[in-house]
Amino acid sequence: MSIHTLKRRKLDHSLQNVDIDEEAESEYESSVLGSDPEIITASENSSMKDATFQKAAHLRKTSRSWTKPMPTKDMYTSDMFQIQLGELLAEVHPNYEKITVRVEKTLRRLKQIIENIPARDPQPIYKAAKSLQDDTGIAIAWPDSGPTPDLQYSVAFAKPDDINVVGSFVLKTSVKHEEPLVIDMAVTMPSSLFQDKDYLNYRYFHKRAYYLACIASSINAVTDFKVHVQYQYQNDSPLQPVLLISPVPNGGEDDFSSSKCRIRIILAINSVVFEIERTLPWKNSIRSKSSDNSSTSLPLLTPVYNATLRAESSIASYLKLLHGTKAKAGGFSAACVLGNVWLRQRGFGTGLWKGGFGGFELESTIALLLQSGGPKGRPLLSGGYSSSQMFKAFLQFLTSLDLTKTPLILGGGNSYDKKAFKTNVPVLFDTIRGLNILYKMSSWSYKKLRHEARNTLELLNSTLPDRFVPTFISKVDDALYEYDTVILLPVATSLRPKGHTVNATDRLLHHCTKLYTVLSTGLGDRVRLIYPKALAFPPWTIKLSSPELADMQDIEIGILVNPNEAGRAVDRGPPAEDKMAAVAFQKFWGERAELRRFQDGSILESLTWTETGQSRSILQQTVLYIINRHFDVEAAKILQFIADDFDNLLPDSRASITTPLAIFRPSMEAFGALAKHIRELEGLPLQIRQISASCADLCYSSIIPSAQKGTHGHEQPMEITVQFEGSNRWPEDITAIQTTKIAFSLKLGELLEEAIPGLITRLGLENQSPSQNLLNASFLDILPPNQAAFRLRIHHELELSLLSRRLQDKSLDAHSRETAASAIAAHKRTFVHLPAHTQAITTLCTRFPALSPSIRLLKHWCASHLLLGHMSDPLIELLAVHTFTTPYPYTPSGSVRIAFLRTLAFIAHWDWRAEPLLVSLGTAMPPTEVDAITTRFDAWRQIDPALNRVALFAASSLDPSGIVWTERSPSKLVAARFANLAQAACALVKEQGRALDARALFVSSLADYDFVVHMHPKVLGRVEKKAKPVFKNLPVEEGDRALVGYDPVQWFVEELERVYGANVVFFYNKSVKDVVAGLWSPHVEERAWKVGLGFSSIPKGKREGEGGGAVVGINKTGILNDIARLGGDMIARIEFKGGS
């Protein structure tokens, strides 16, 4: 790969009059990527496609080819991580040279137009505003409903003091993404326009709005300057309208559309215009003349008002701070780029509705912490940190200190008492500039920021092999994947302001604050995070003073639940003795609160919830009650729970929500009772060493629990394994051991029938063909009365030793040794790996409440798309477990929906041809084990490059070989279809968004198959559902127990695969079993005729040219007729392309 050093050049300083010291000026010339010169490399044609950074796989693959490690100062990361960081930094780094060339003329022209705007003499504000609008037709974007005629102060326009390009473009810390890059041009209004008390009662913001309208009218009036001028709210704040300049693609000199940028004209004032003491957070700058409407008006957020004014006074000061920091700290710029990528991937931005923490807040925080914040005023961060160290230190800062409880005061300015900051929002106060940098953050956005930082820090401190992609590549801002519960609350008509008033934002923010407060109080420890948000107003025409109310978005509330507490039926409140707390509890909950005595003798206020007769979960009932009580009935009626129908796709879905393991309780209790009976048997030749479960029913992961299978088809037994203690009396011959196991099974069956009245046992034989003489030959079906059936197999570890000895016998021919190798694999899979895997899944399902229903739903999805016959249960379980044990960049799922969707997203993005699946079933796998698995995977890809034997490589902490559950099946064709279906499902989720219908993900088209065999309903063994018993302890209705284990459709498919499997790929729904579909293999469509083709063929002509022979193809009609005869009455009809 050829490496080229990226060329950089500085932006023309004629547009930047900010006073910068010499050290910062020299830094102006240097690269944004820090002090390591080798990091500033990239392919000459590299370009980033979009903000989702879909080149993650490319980053992983190309980084393997680098032979020279990149120099790094980090102590906690690997060379590979540093290589990936270096390529990411180059990838997201905009080409400032090209952008500057393409946008420079427009910037100069704007500067010239603004400097040449004629001055306007002072006039009373109401008169001046009317005159401007009448003369130009340009509306003024007032910060409130606008000035009234009784206001006597004057406004004017004068030439600005400075016009500077500021922000991340100047600092070169911008990040490429799908949205156009924004270049900020700061226009500093002259101090002569303002008076000392203009900071009060919107006077400054009224004058600011008038000044901005004058600029807008002048730009719009220039006929030969073709640009599109719009208003936009800076930081989503109605106090800060700005001008957004977009290109008009006409090919003229002013057309800067090729730069893919937008120019934003923002306003600023000199820092000395208003004293810092007047705009401190605890000062009141909005003073009402009367309190007549105090009962109806909403409380104004004076700290936000003050901070907004102070922020416009500090633009130049912060630009100088950041430039100086960039010059002194080599890793600062790259750390800011990494932080910006990290924030953007998690949906954070500078705007109010993006959390109030974006690039500026990140850069300013790091810069201030490099100067102070530590003990005795020393710097909290070191300027010697590399970029990744500085990024990690920033995350540690976020997680270690809760700024809502302990304000942090930085800088060498005046000292302030922390008690003065009485607020629920975070406080990071810069005393030199008098600004709380986090003033736009709410308590919920700050909590989410800390939540994300804590999760990322946990990932970076882990030993996982891939920490780069979850940290910087994965997109984490889709509510359907991020939150367990998503609520949509349309803003009620009574909450919408009348007319075109920007008070809508303040009212919406107040509404979100109240929602967060009451939901946090009411849900308590049922939830981990509550995050209300709304979409920001888009830019609007300069002909209107504010955006249309139709553009106002509804409130979306994301909730992360605590899965262990979300379904709690009883909430305990304060004790009756605590009068104040008890009264507050009763006031909050109203008639729902009740005084109750508990078993421990305590008398507490309490709440009782139930799901009996309810269509909603306890969490949803709680939310609806809270909204109904603390808002209004209308709000509760229009509230929507988004995509909450995933739980209803499983049998007994209501039980699956709160107690997902309860439906498996009969099966688990039956297994426990049987194991106890077996251990208590007297008369067995040997003592029992171990009894293990070996099936999905006994690890909470079957689609339909055994207790319900009588209504969905023939009853299938639950498989278990019994191991006896060692003894010298066991024969040392494979065939003799199988005979001995049959005798043991017969004896065990006799003793069980004697010990348990009504119990029936049947001996079964399997693997009876001569080619299978090394495999297990018998099993024992156990049919307890009124309980699900079991299939017992006996495990004897001597078998494995004998098979291994046979494999090592060099006197045997290759075929015999291959047969022995297959027998070893089958023995380990049945008697070693499956019991261990079942036990691990059982443990994880009790640890993660949402795991069991998510596994079942994933299996249901595979069955719906006819893939379950090719995918083993353990493989699907590993895929589902992966999103729980390695959930990054998320936290472990607390609901079925996000667990299922995250698993589909993982499958859709998994490059299974080039990457192994690594799943931890307990503690994290050590790096040495991961390296060994990766080496084994690479070896398999070299041995089997065509993926004929192992398509999917799925390794776990219990199976480092990676092929136990995937050898021979699924094939690469099935694996590709599996991935394609997951990609289609994710695309549907993205397309439908909030309107997602979960059932649509489970609809499979049969049009892709060459033929479809429809099975007769009678052969499926379905029976009509009986009415459920009133009492749970009554026995369930039994079907015909003689048909336990009877599965004619599966046997039919197995026979078809044995006969036609080399030429046809069969698919069937292993759960419902109503259809069997098939695809003809491409290599049998047309080929030269020869003896022993291996399939029924028909002539298709001759090859052209000399020596052309006969061409034949598979006899499709004949094979379908054979399939019909083989199926007989089992088949209702056969459909194939071109007929039926």
Short mmCIF file of C-alpha atoms in Angstrom, two decimals, residues 242-593:
data_model
loop_
_atom_site.label_atom_id
_atom_site.label_comp_id
_atom_site.label_asym_id
_atom_site.label_seq_id
_atom_site.Cartn_x
_atom_site.Cartn_y
_atom_site.Cartn_z
CA VAL A 242 -27.95 32.94 13.25
CA LEU A 243 -27.74 33.06 9.46
CA LEU A 244 -27.14 29.86 7.51
CA ILE A 245 -25.60 30.47 4.08
CA SER A 246 -26.07 27.62 1.62
CA PRO A 247 -24.76 27.48 -1.95
CA VAL A 248 -26.91 27.79 -5.04
CA PRO A 249 -25.49 25.24 -7.51
CA ASN A 250 -25.29 27.39 -10.65
CA GLY A 251 -21.62 27.04 -11.52
CA GLY A 252 -20.92 30.73 -10.84
CA GLU A 253 -18.12 32.30 -8.82
CA ASP A 254 -20.23 32.21 -5.67
CA ASP A 255 -21.11 28.53 -6.06
CA PHE A 256 -19.27 26.71 -3.27
CA SER A 257 -21.41 23.58 -3.40
CA SER A 258 -18.37 21.48 -4.36
CA SER A 259 -16.93 22.16 -0.90
CA LYS A 260 -19.91 20.37 0.68
CA CYS A 261 -19.94 23.10 3.34
CA ARG A 262 -22.34 25.58 4.80
CA ILE A 263 -21.40 28.96 6.24
CA ARG A 264 -22.97 30.10 9.48
CA ILE A 265 -22.85 33.76 10.46
CA ILE A 266 -22.88 34.03 14.24
CA LEU A 267 -22.80 37.16 16.37
CA ALA A 268 -20.46 38.06 19.21
CA ILE A 269 -19.65 40.97 21.50
CA ASN A 270 -16.53 42.06 23.28
CA SER A 271 -16.01 40.51 26.70
CA VAL A 272 -15.96 43.93 28.44
CA VAL A 273 -19.44 45.01 27.38
CA PHE A 274 -21.12 43.33 30.37
CA GLU A 275 -19.43 42.58 33.64
CA ILE A 276 -19.09 38.94 34.59
CA GLU A 277 -20.63 39.58 38.00
CA ARG A 278 -23.91 40.58 36.34
CA THR A 279 -24.28 37.34 34.38
CA LEU A 280 -23.37 34.76 36.99
CA PRO A 281 -25.61 31.66 37.04
CA TRP A 282 -27.42 32.64 40.20
CA LYS A 283 -28.24 36.16 39.02
CA ASN A 284 -31.74 37.02 37.82
CA SER A 285 -31.61 38.89 34.50
CA ILE A 286 -35.29 38.67 33.61
CA ARG A 287 -37.25 40.92 35.90
CA SER A 288 -40.99 41.15 35.51
CA LYS A 289 -42.65 44.49 36.11
CA SER A 290 -45.76 42.81 37.52
CA SER A 291 -46.76 39.36 38.67
CA ASP A 292 -50.22 39.34 37.15
CA ASN A 293 -49.48 36.36 34.97
CA SER A 294 -47.20 34.57 37.36
CA SER A 295 -49.62 31.71 37.74
CA THR A 296 -49.71 30.91 34.06
CA SER A 297 -46.22 31.78 32.84
CA LEU A 298 -43.54 29.11 32.89
CA PRO A 299 -40.42 29.64 34.98
CA LEU A 300 -37.63 31.11 32.86
CA LEU A 301 -34.22 29.47 33.07
CA THR A 302 -32.21 32.53 34.08
CA PRO A 303 -28.89 30.62 34.34
CA VAL A 304 -29.26 29.58 30.70
CA TYR A 305 -30.12 33.16 29.72
CA ASN A 306 -27.07 34.50 31.53
CA ALA A 307 -24.75 31.82 30.18
CA THR A 308 -25.93 32.39 26.61
CA LEU A 309 -25.06 36.08 26.87
CA ARG A 310 -21.71 35.28 28.47
CA ALA A 311 -20.94 32.68 25.76
CA GLU A 312 -21.32 35.33 23.05
CA SER A 313 -18.91 37.51 25.00
CA SER A 314 -16.26 34.79 25.13
CA ILE A 315 -15.92 33.55 21.55
CA ALA A 316 -12.58 35.25 20.93
CA SER A 317 -11.26 34.31 24.37
CA TYR A 318 -12.04 30.61 23.89
CA LEU A 319 -10.56 30.63 20.40
CA LYS A 320 -7.32 31.98 21.85
CA LEU A 321 -7.44 29.40 24.66
CA LEU A 322 -7.87 26.50 22.27
CA HIS A 323 -5.16 27.68 19.89
CA GLY A 324 -2.72 28.07 22.76
CA THR A 325 -3.57 24.64 24.13
CA LYS A 326 -3.13 23.09 20.70
CA ALA A 327 0.37 24.59 20.47
CA LYS A 328 1.45 23.36 23.89
CA ALA A 329 -0.18 19.90 24.08
CA GLY A 330 0.80 17.67 21.18
CA GLY A 331 -2.04 15.19 21.63
CA PHE A 332 -4.77 17.80 22.14
CA SER A 333 -6.02 18.13 18.55
CA ALA A 334 -6.18 14.40 17.86
CA ALA A 335 -7.82 13.81 21.24
CA CYS A 336 -10.49 16.36 20.30
CA VAL A 337 -11.07 14.60 16.97
CA LEU A 338 -11.42 11.24 18.74
CA GLY A 339 -13.77 12.80 21.25
CA ASN A 340 -15.86 14.39 18.51
CA VAL A 341 -16.18 11.06 16.71
CA TRP A 342 -17.12 9.36 19.97
CA LEU A 343 -19.76 11.99 20.78
CA ARG A 344 -21.25 12.04 17.29
CA GLN A 345 -21.60 8.26 17.19
CA ARG A 346 -23.62 8.50 20.41
CA GLY A 347 -25.88 11.27 19.16
CA PHE A 348 -24.34 14.08 21.21
CA GLY A 349 -23.85 17.59 19.90
CA THR A 350 -23.63 21.19 21.00
CA GLY A 351 -27.34 21.77 20.44
CA LEU A 352 -29.84 21.66 23.25
CA TRP A 353 -31.71 18.67 21.77
CA LYS A 354 -28.48 16.80 21.14
CA GLY A 355 -27.51 16.79 24.78
CA GLY A 356 -25.76 20.14 24.95
CA PHE A 357 -22.29 18.61 24.80
CA GLY A 358 -20.48 18.72 21.48
CA GLY A 359 -17.17 19.71 19.99
CA PHE A 360 -16.86 23.09 21.69
CA GLU A 361 -17.69 21.75 25.15
CA LEU A 362 -15.30 18.83 24.71
CA GLU A 363 -12.40 20.97 23.51
CA SER A 364 -12.93 23.67 26.13
CA THR A 365 -13.19 21.12 28.95
CA ILE A 366 -9.97 19.37 27.98
CA ALA A 367 -8.19 22.70 27.52
CA LEU A 368 -9.25 23.92 30.97
CA LEU A 369 -8.33 20.59 32.61
CA LEU A 370 -4.86 20.95 31.08
CA GLN A 371 -4.54 24.18 33.10
CA SER A 372 -6.35 23.43 36.35
CA GLY A 373 -8.87 21.13 38.02
CA GLY A 374 -6.42 19.06 40.02
CA PRO A 375 -5.38 19.24 43.68
CA LYS A 376 -4.17 22.68 44.80
CA GLY A 377 -5.06 24.19 41.45
CA ARG A 378 -2.67 22.02 39.47
CA PRO A 379 -3.68 20.67 36.03
CA LEU A 380 -5.85 17.59 36.11
CA LEU A 381 -4.52 16.39 32.75
CA SER A 382 -0.93 16.35 31.55
CA GLY A 383 0.12 18.07 28.36
CA GLY A 384 2.45 15.15 27.71
CA TYR A 385 -0.43 12.73 27.20
CA SER A 386 -0.85 11.22 23.76
CA SER A 387 -4.18 11.60 22.01
CA SER A 388 -5.61 8.28 23.19
CA GLN A 389 -4.37 8.81 26.73
CA MET A 390 -5.96 12.25 26.79
CA PHE A 391 -9.23 10.84 25.42
CA LYS A 392 -9.30 8.13 28.06
CA ALA A 393 -8.43 10.61 30.81
CA PHE A 394 -11.37 12.74 29.68
CA LEU A 395 -13.70 9.73 30.01
CA GLN A 396 -12.31 9.04 33.48
CA PHE A 397 -13.02 12.64 34.43
CA LEU A 398 -16.64 12.29 33.32
CA THR A 399 -17.20 9.11 35.30
CA SER A 400 -15.31 9.99 38.47
CA LEU A 401 -17.05 13.26 39.38
CA ASP A 402 -20.76 14.00 39.39
CA LEU A 403 -20.89 17.70 38.50
CA THR A 404 -24.59 17.95 39.38
CA LYS A 405 -23.70 17.29 43.03
CA THR A 406 -20.17 18.68 43.18
CA PRO A 407 -19.64 21.72 40.93
CA LEU A 408 -16.11 22.08 39.55
CA ILE A 409 -14.73 25.63 39.45
CA LEU A 410 -11.75 26.08 37.13
CA GLY A 411 -9.37 28.89 36.27
CA GLY A 412 -7.49 31.55 38.11
CA GLY A 413 -10.26 34.11 38.24
CA ASN A 414 -12.46 35.05 41.16
CA SER A 415 -13.24 32.31 43.66
CA TYR A 416 -16.89 31.40 44.14
CA ASP A 417 -18.69 29.40 46.78
CA LYS A 418 -19.90 26.09 45.35
CA LYS A 419 -23.09 26.45 47.37
CA ALA A 420 -24.04 29.37 45.15
CA PHE A 421 -24.58 26.97 42.25
CA LYS A 422 -27.97 25.70 43.42
CA THR A 423 -29.07 23.73 40.40
CA ASN A 424 -29.76 20.22 39.19
CA VAL A 425 -27.69 20.67 36.04
CA PRO A 426 -23.94 19.99 35.85
CA VAL A 427 -21.59 22.86 36.59
CA LEU A 428 -18.11 23.20 35.09
CA PHE A 429 -17.50 26.87 35.75
CA ASP A 430 -14.73 28.83 34.03
CA THR A 431 -14.02 31.71 36.39
CA ILE A 432 -11.85 33.65 33.93
CA ARG A 433 -14.65 33.90 31.39
CA GLY A 434 -17.57 33.57 33.81
CA LEU A 435 -19.20 30.72 31.93
CA ASN A 436 -20.58 27.35 32.96
CA ILE A 437 -19.41 25.36 29.94
CA LEU A 438 -22.14 22.77 30.50
CA TYR A 439 -24.99 25.27 30.69
CA LYS A 440 -26.87 23.68 27.79
CA MET A 441 -26.87 20.24 29.39
CA SER A 442 -29.88 18.95 31.27
CA SER A 443 -29.69 16.55 34.18
CA TRP A 444 -30.80 13.67 31.92
CA SER A 445 -28.35 14.43 29.10
CA TYR A 446 -25.50 14.67 31.60
CA LYS A 447 -26.50 11.35 33.13
CA LYS A 448 -26.55 9.78 29.67
CA LEU A 449 -23.14 11.25 28.87
CA ARG A 450 -21.69 9.73 32.02
CA HIS A 451 -23.44 6.45 31.24
CA GLU A 452 -21.80 6.31 27.81
CA ALA A 453 -18.42 7.32 29.21
CA ARG A 454 -18.59 4.65 31.89
CA ASN A 455 -19.50 2.01 29.34
CA THR A 456 -16.70 3.05 26.97
CA LEU A 457 -14.16 3.17 29.77
CA GLU A 458 -15.15 -0.33 30.81
CA LEU A 459 -14.61 -1.46 27.22
CA LEU A 460 -11.20 0.21 26.92
CA ASN A 461 -10.07 -1.38 30.18
CA SER A 462 -11.19 -4.83 29.05
CA THR A 463 -9.15 -7.49 27.28
CA LEU A 464 -11.57 -7.82 24.37
CA PRO A 465 -9.79 -8.21 21.05
CA ASP A 466 -11.87 -5.50 19.34
CA ARG A 467 -12.24 -2.31 21.33
CA PHE A 468 -11.86 0.06 18.43
CA VAL A 469 -15.08 -0.63 16.50
CA PRO A 470 -17.49 -0.35 19.48
CA THR A 471 -15.76 2.82 20.64
CA PHE A 472 -15.51 4.79 17.42
CA ILE A 473 -17.28 2.99 14.57
CA SER A 474 -20.60 1.67 15.89
CA LYS A 475 -23.53 4.05 15.72
CA VAL A 476 -25.35 4.22 19.05
CA ASP A 477 -28.06 6.84 18.56
CA ASP A 478 -30.96 4.76 17.22
CA ALA A 479 -33.59 4.56 19.95
CA LEU A 480 -34.92 1.18 18.76
CA TYR A 481 -31.51 -0.39 19.38
CA GLU A 482 -30.49 1.71 22.35
CA TYR A 483 -33.45 1.79 24.74
CA ASP A 484 -35.50 -1.02 26.26
CA THR A 485 -38.65 1.07 26.15
CA VAL A 486 -39.32 3.93 23.73
CA ILE A 487 -42.25 6.24 24.40
CA LEU A 488 -43.62 8.80 21.97
CA LEU A 489 -45.59 11.62 23.55
CA PRO A 490 -47.13 14.02 21.02
CA VAL A 491 -47.13 17.54 22.38
CA ALA A 492 -50.72 18.24 23.42
CA THR A 493 -52.59 21.12 21.84
CA SER A 494 -52.77 22.90 25.19
CA LEU A 495 -48.98 22.87 25.38
CA ARG A 496 -48.46 24.34 21.92
CA PRO A 497 -48.16 28.13 21.95
CA LYS A 498 -50.43 30.13 19.70
CA GLY A 499 -49.00 31.76 16.61
CA HIS A 500 -45.41 31.80 15.45
CA THR A 501 -43.65 32.19 18.78
CA VAL A 502 -40.26 30.84 19.71
CA ASN A 503 -41.50 30.25 23.24
CA ALA A 504 -42.25 26.78 21.90
CA THR A 505 -38.70 25.67 22.67
CA ASP A 506 -38.86 26.91 26.25
CA ARG A 507 -42.21 25.24 26.77
CA LEU A 508 -40.99 21.99 25.22
CA LEU A 509 -37.90 22.02 27.43
CA HIS A 510 -40.04 22.70 30.51
CA HIS A 511 -42.30 19.83 29.46
CA CYS A 512 -39.30 17.47 29.13
CA THR A 513 -38.01 18.57 32.54
CA LYS A 514 -41.31 17.77 34.19
CA LEU A 515 -41.53 14.44 32.38
CA TYR A 516 -38.05 13.47 33.51
CA THR A 517 -38.74 14.50 37.10
CA VAL A 518 -42.00 12.60 37.55
CA LEU A 519 -40.85 9.51 35.65
CA SER A 520 -37.60 9.34 37.62
CA THR A 521 -39.52 9.65 40.87
CA GLY A 522 -42.19 7.14 39.91
CA LEU A 523 -40.07 4.47 38.25
CA GLY A 524 -37.21 4.61 40.74
CA ASP A 525 -34.88 1.63 40.57
CA ARG A 526 -37.00 -0.03 37.89
CA VAL A 527 -34.98 1.96 35.37
CA ARG A 528 -31.33 2.84 34.85
CA LEU A 529 -31.73 5.79 32.51
CA ILE A 530 -34.50 8.08 31.26
CA TYR A 531 -33.76 10.29 28.28
CA PRO A 532 -36.45 12.61 26.86
CA LYS A 533 -35.65 14.54 23.71
CA ALA A 534 -37.19 16.26 20.73
CA LEU A 535 -35.86 17.11 17.31
CA ALA A 536 -34.56 20.62 16.79
CA PHE A 537 -36.27 23.17 14.57
CA PRO A 538 -34.85 23.10 11.04
CA PRO A 539 -33.62 26.29 9.31
CA TRP A 540 -36.40 28.55 8.09
CA THR A 541 -36.90 31.41 5.68
CA ILE A 542 -35.77 34.92 6.59
CA LYS A 543 -39.27 36.08 5.67
CA LEU A 544 -40.55 34.67 8.98
CA SER A 545 -39.48 35.59 12.48
CA SER A 546 -39.65 32.00 13.71
CA PRO A 547 -40.16 28.51 12.27
CA GLU A 548 -43.63 27.14 11.66
CA LEU A 549 -45.17 25.29 14.58
CA ALA A 550 -45.78 22.38 12.25
CA ASP A 551 -42.03 21.81 12.44
CA MET A 552 -42.22 21.17 16.17
CA GLN A 553 -41.48 17.53 16.89
CA ASP A 554 -43.03 15.33 19.51
CA ILE A 555 -41.19 14.19 22.62
CA GLU A 556 -39.43 10.86 22.48
CA ILE A 557 -38.54 9.23 25.80
CA GLY A 558 -35.97 6.45 25.88
CA ILE A 559 -35.80 4.23 28.96
CA LEU A 560 -33.15 1.71 29.96
CA VAL A 561 -34.76 -0.68 32.41
CA ASN A 562 -33.30 -2.59 35.30
CA PRO A 563 -34.36 -6.08 34.18
CA ASN A 564 -34.25 -7.50 37.70
CA GLU A 565 -36.67 -4.87 39.04
CA ALA A 566 -38.77 -3.78 36.06
CA GLY A 567 -41.46 -6.40 36.64
CA ARG A 568 -41.69 -5.99 40.41
CA ALA A 569 -45.29 -6.31 41.57
CA VAL A 570 -44.96 -4.42 44.88
CA ASP A 571 -43.19 -1.11 45.48
CA ARG A 572 -42.18 -0.29 49.02
CA GLY A 573 -42.42 3.31 50.09
CA PRO A 574 -41.47 5.20 53.26
CA PRO A 575 -42.48 3.95 56.74
CA ALA A 576 -45.61 5.31 58.32
CA GLU A 577 -43.52 6.97 61.05
CA ASP A 578 -41.88 9.29 58.53
CA LYS A 579 -44.80 11.67 58.21
CA MET A 580 -43.28 14.07 55.66
CA ALA A 581 -42.08 11.30 53.34
CA ALA A 582 -45.38 9.43 53.68
CA VAL A 583 -47.39 12.53 52.78
CA ALA A 584 -45.15 13.19 49.78
CA PHE A 585 -45.58 9.57 48.67
CA GLN A 586 -49.36 9.78 48.96
CA LYS A 587 -49.42 13.10 47.13
CA PHE A 588 -47.39 11.70 44.26
CA TRP A 589 -49.31 8.43 43.84
CA GLY A 590 -52.78 9.51 44.94
CA GLU A 591 -55.33 6.74 45.40
CA ARG A 592 -52.80 4.15 44.26
CA ALA A 593 -50.82 4.46 47.51
#
